[in-house]
XYZ file of C-alpha atoms in Angstrom:
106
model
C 100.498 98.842 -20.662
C 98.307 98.390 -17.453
C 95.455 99.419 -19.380
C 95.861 97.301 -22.323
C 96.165 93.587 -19.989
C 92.779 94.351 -18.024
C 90.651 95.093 -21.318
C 92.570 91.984 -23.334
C 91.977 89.670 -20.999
C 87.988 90.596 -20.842
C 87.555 90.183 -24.439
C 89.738 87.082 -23.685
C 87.936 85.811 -20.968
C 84.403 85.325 -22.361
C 86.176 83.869 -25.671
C 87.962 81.127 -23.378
C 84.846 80.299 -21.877
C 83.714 78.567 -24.936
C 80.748 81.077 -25.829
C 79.655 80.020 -29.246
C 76.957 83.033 -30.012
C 77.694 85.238 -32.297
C 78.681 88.574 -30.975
C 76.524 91.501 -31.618
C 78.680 93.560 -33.253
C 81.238 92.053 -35.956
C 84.782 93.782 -36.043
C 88.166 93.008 -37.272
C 89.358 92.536 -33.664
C 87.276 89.600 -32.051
C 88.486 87.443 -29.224
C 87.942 84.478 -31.460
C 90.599 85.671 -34.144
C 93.150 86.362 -31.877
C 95.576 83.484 -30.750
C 96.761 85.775 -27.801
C 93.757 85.909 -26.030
C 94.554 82.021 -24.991
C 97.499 83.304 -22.841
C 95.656 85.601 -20.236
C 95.161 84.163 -17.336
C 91.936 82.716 -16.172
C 92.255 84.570 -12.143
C 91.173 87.632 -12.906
C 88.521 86.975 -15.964
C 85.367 87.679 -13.623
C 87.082 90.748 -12.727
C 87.339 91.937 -16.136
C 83.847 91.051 -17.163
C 82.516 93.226 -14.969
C 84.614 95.901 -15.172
C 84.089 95.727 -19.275
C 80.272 96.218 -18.887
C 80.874 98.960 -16.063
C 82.351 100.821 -18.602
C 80.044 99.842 -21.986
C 82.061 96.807 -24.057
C 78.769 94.985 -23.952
C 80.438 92.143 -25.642
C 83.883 91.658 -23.758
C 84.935 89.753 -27.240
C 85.211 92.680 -28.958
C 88.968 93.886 -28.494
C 88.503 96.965 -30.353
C 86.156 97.999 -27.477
C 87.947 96.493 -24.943
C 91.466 98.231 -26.487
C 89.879 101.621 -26.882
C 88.314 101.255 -23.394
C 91.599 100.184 -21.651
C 92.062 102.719 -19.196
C 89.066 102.911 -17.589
C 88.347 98.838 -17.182
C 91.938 98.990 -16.081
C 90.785 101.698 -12.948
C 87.791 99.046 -12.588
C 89.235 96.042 -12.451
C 92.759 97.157 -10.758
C 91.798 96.068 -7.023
C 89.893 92.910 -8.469
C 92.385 91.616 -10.533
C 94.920 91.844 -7.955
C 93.118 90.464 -5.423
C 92.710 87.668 -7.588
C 95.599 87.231 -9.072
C 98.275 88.694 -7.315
C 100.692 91.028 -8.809
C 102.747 88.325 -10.771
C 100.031 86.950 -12.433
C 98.286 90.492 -12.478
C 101.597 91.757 -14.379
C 101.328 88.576 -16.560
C 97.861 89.797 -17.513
C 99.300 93.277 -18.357
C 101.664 92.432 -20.821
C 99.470 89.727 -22.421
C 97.221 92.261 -22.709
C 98.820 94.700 -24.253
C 100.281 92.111 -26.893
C 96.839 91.776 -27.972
C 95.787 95.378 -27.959
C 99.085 95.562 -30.519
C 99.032 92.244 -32.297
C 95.093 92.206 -33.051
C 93.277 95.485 -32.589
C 93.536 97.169 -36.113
Protein backbone atom coordinates (compact mmCIF):
# COMPACT_ATOMS: atom_id res chain seq x y z
CA UNK A 1 0.00 0.00 0.00
CA UNK A 2 3.09 2.31 0.64
CA UNK A 3 3.66 2.36 -2.91
CA UNK A 4 0.30 3.12 -4.10
CA UNK A 5 -0.13 6.67 -1.53
CA UNK A 6 3.30 8.23 -2.84
CA UNK A 7 2.41 7.79 -6.70
CA UNK A 8 -1.56 8.88 -5.98
CA UNK A 9 -0.83 11.71 -4.36
CA UNK A 10 1.71 12.96 -7.33
CA UNK A 11 -0.82 12.55 -9.92
CA UNK A 12 -2.96 14.24 -7.18
CA UNK A 13 -0.83 16.91 -6.41
CA UNK A 14 -0.33 18.69 -9.76
CA UNK A 15 -4.28 18.13 -10.36
CA UNK A 16 -4.96 20.13 -6.96
CA UNK A 17 -2.81 22.76 -8.04
CA UNK A 18 -5.31 23.93 -10.49
CA UNK A 19 -3.19 23.08 -13.76
CA UNK A 20 -5.60 23.59 -16.57
CA UNK A 21 -3.26 22.22 -19.67
CA UNK A 22 -4.09 19.43 -21.13
CA UNK A 23 -1.91 16.53 -20.27
CA UNK A 24 0.21 15.00 -22.88
CA UNK A 25 -0.93 11.80 -22.86
CA UNK A 26 -4.86 11.06 -22.47
CA UNK A 27 -5.76 7.85 -20.36
CA UNK A 28 -8.67 6.50 -18.56
CA UNK A 29 -6.96 7.26 -15.22
CA UNK A 30 -6.33 11.15 -15.02
CA UNK A 31 -6.05 13.09 -11.82
CA UNK A 32 -8.89 15.21 -13.04
CA UNK A 33 -11.46 12.20 -13.16
CA UNK A 34 -10.75 10.97 -9.98
CA UNK A 35 -12.64 12.45 -6.86
CA UNK A 36 -9.96 10.76 -4.56
CA UNK A 37 -7.18 12.60 -5.58
CA UNK A 38 -8.85 15.70 -3.48
CA UNK A 39 -8.11 13.76 -0.22
CA UNK A 40 -4.19 13.46 -0.33
CA UNK A 41 -2.66 15.67 1.54
CA UNK A 42 -1.01 18.77 0.30
CA UNK A 43 2.62 18.15 2.79
CA UNK A 44 4.20 15.95 0.84
CA UNK A 45 3.00 16.99 -2.94
CA UNK A 46 6.55 18.59 -3.82
CA UNK A 47 7.93 15.44 -2.66
CA UNK A 48 6.03 13.42 -4.98
CA UNK A 49 6.55 15.61 -7.98
CA UNK A 50 9.87 15.05 -7.96
CA UNK A 51 10.09 11.74 -7.17
CA UNK A 52 7.37 11.06 -10.21
CA UNK A 53 9.76 12.64 -12.81
CA UNK A 54 12.87 10.82 -11.11
CA UNK A 55 11.33 7.88 -12.13
CA UNK A 56 9.57 8.93 -15.80
CA UNK A 57 5.56 9.89 -15.06
CA UNK A 58 6.30 13.05 -16.97
CA UNK A 59 2.83 14.13 -16.26
CA UNK A 60 2.22 13.33 -12.44
CA UNK A 61 -1.73 13.46 -13.56
CA UNK A 62 -1.56 10.44 -15.13
CA UNK A 63 -2.44 7.71 -12.39
CA UNK A 64 -1.93 4.90 -14.62
CA UNK A 65 1.78 5.97 -14.63
CA UNK A 66 1.90 7.00 -11.34
CA UNK A 67 0.00 3.42 -10.21
CA UNK A 68 2.25 1.29 -12.35
CA UNK A 69 5.28 3.30 -11.09
CA UNK A 70 4.34 3.02 -7.35
CA UNK A 71 7.16 1.35 -5.94
CA UNK A 72 9.85 3.10 -7.08
CA UNK A 73 8.38 6.93 -6.44
CA UNK A 74 7.47 5.33 -3.17
CA UNK A 75 11.64 4.49 -2.52
CA UNK A 76 11.98 8.26 -3.86
CA UNK A 77 9.82 10.07 -2.08
CA UNK A 78 9.86 7.86 1.33
CA UNK A 79 12.39 10.23 3.34
CA UNK A 80 10.67 13.40 1.70
CA UNK A 81 7.34 12.69 2.42
CA UNK A 82 8.03 11.93 5.89
CA UNK A 83 9.97 14.64 6.56
CA UNK A 84 7.20 16.58 5.45
CA UNK A 85 4.52 15.12 6.64
CA UNK A 86 5.21 13.05 9.41
CA UNK A 87 4.19 9.53 9.66
CA UNK A 88 0.41 10.23 10.43
CA UNK A 89 -0.15 12.26 7.68
CA UNK A 90 2.51 10.18 5.62
CA UNK A 91 0.21 6.99 6.48
CA UNK A 92 -2.84 9.18 5.53
CA UNK A 93 -1.18 9.63 2.14
CA UNK A 94 -0.68 5.81 1.87
CA UNK A 95 -4.00 4.69 2.13
CA UNK A 96 -5.45 7.58 0.08
CA UNK A 97 -3.24 6.52 -2.28
CA UNK A 98 -3.85 3.30 -2.68
CA UNK A 99 -7.76 4.02 -2.81
CA UNK A 100 -7.01 5.71 -5.92
CA UNK A 101 -4.62 3.25 -7.45
CA UNK A 102 -7.93 0.79 -6.81
CA UNK A 103 -10.87 3.08 -7.30
CA UNK A 104 -9.50 4.86 -10.62
CA UNK A 105 -6.59 3.17 -12.33
CA UNK A 106 -8.32 0.71 -14.84
Amino acid sequence: MRHLYTTLALAISVACQGITEAPAVVTPAMAADCPLTNSIPLCGIQCLMSAGSAVGCSDVRDLQCACKSASKIRDKAAPCVTRSCGRRRGSSLESVAAAICTQCVR
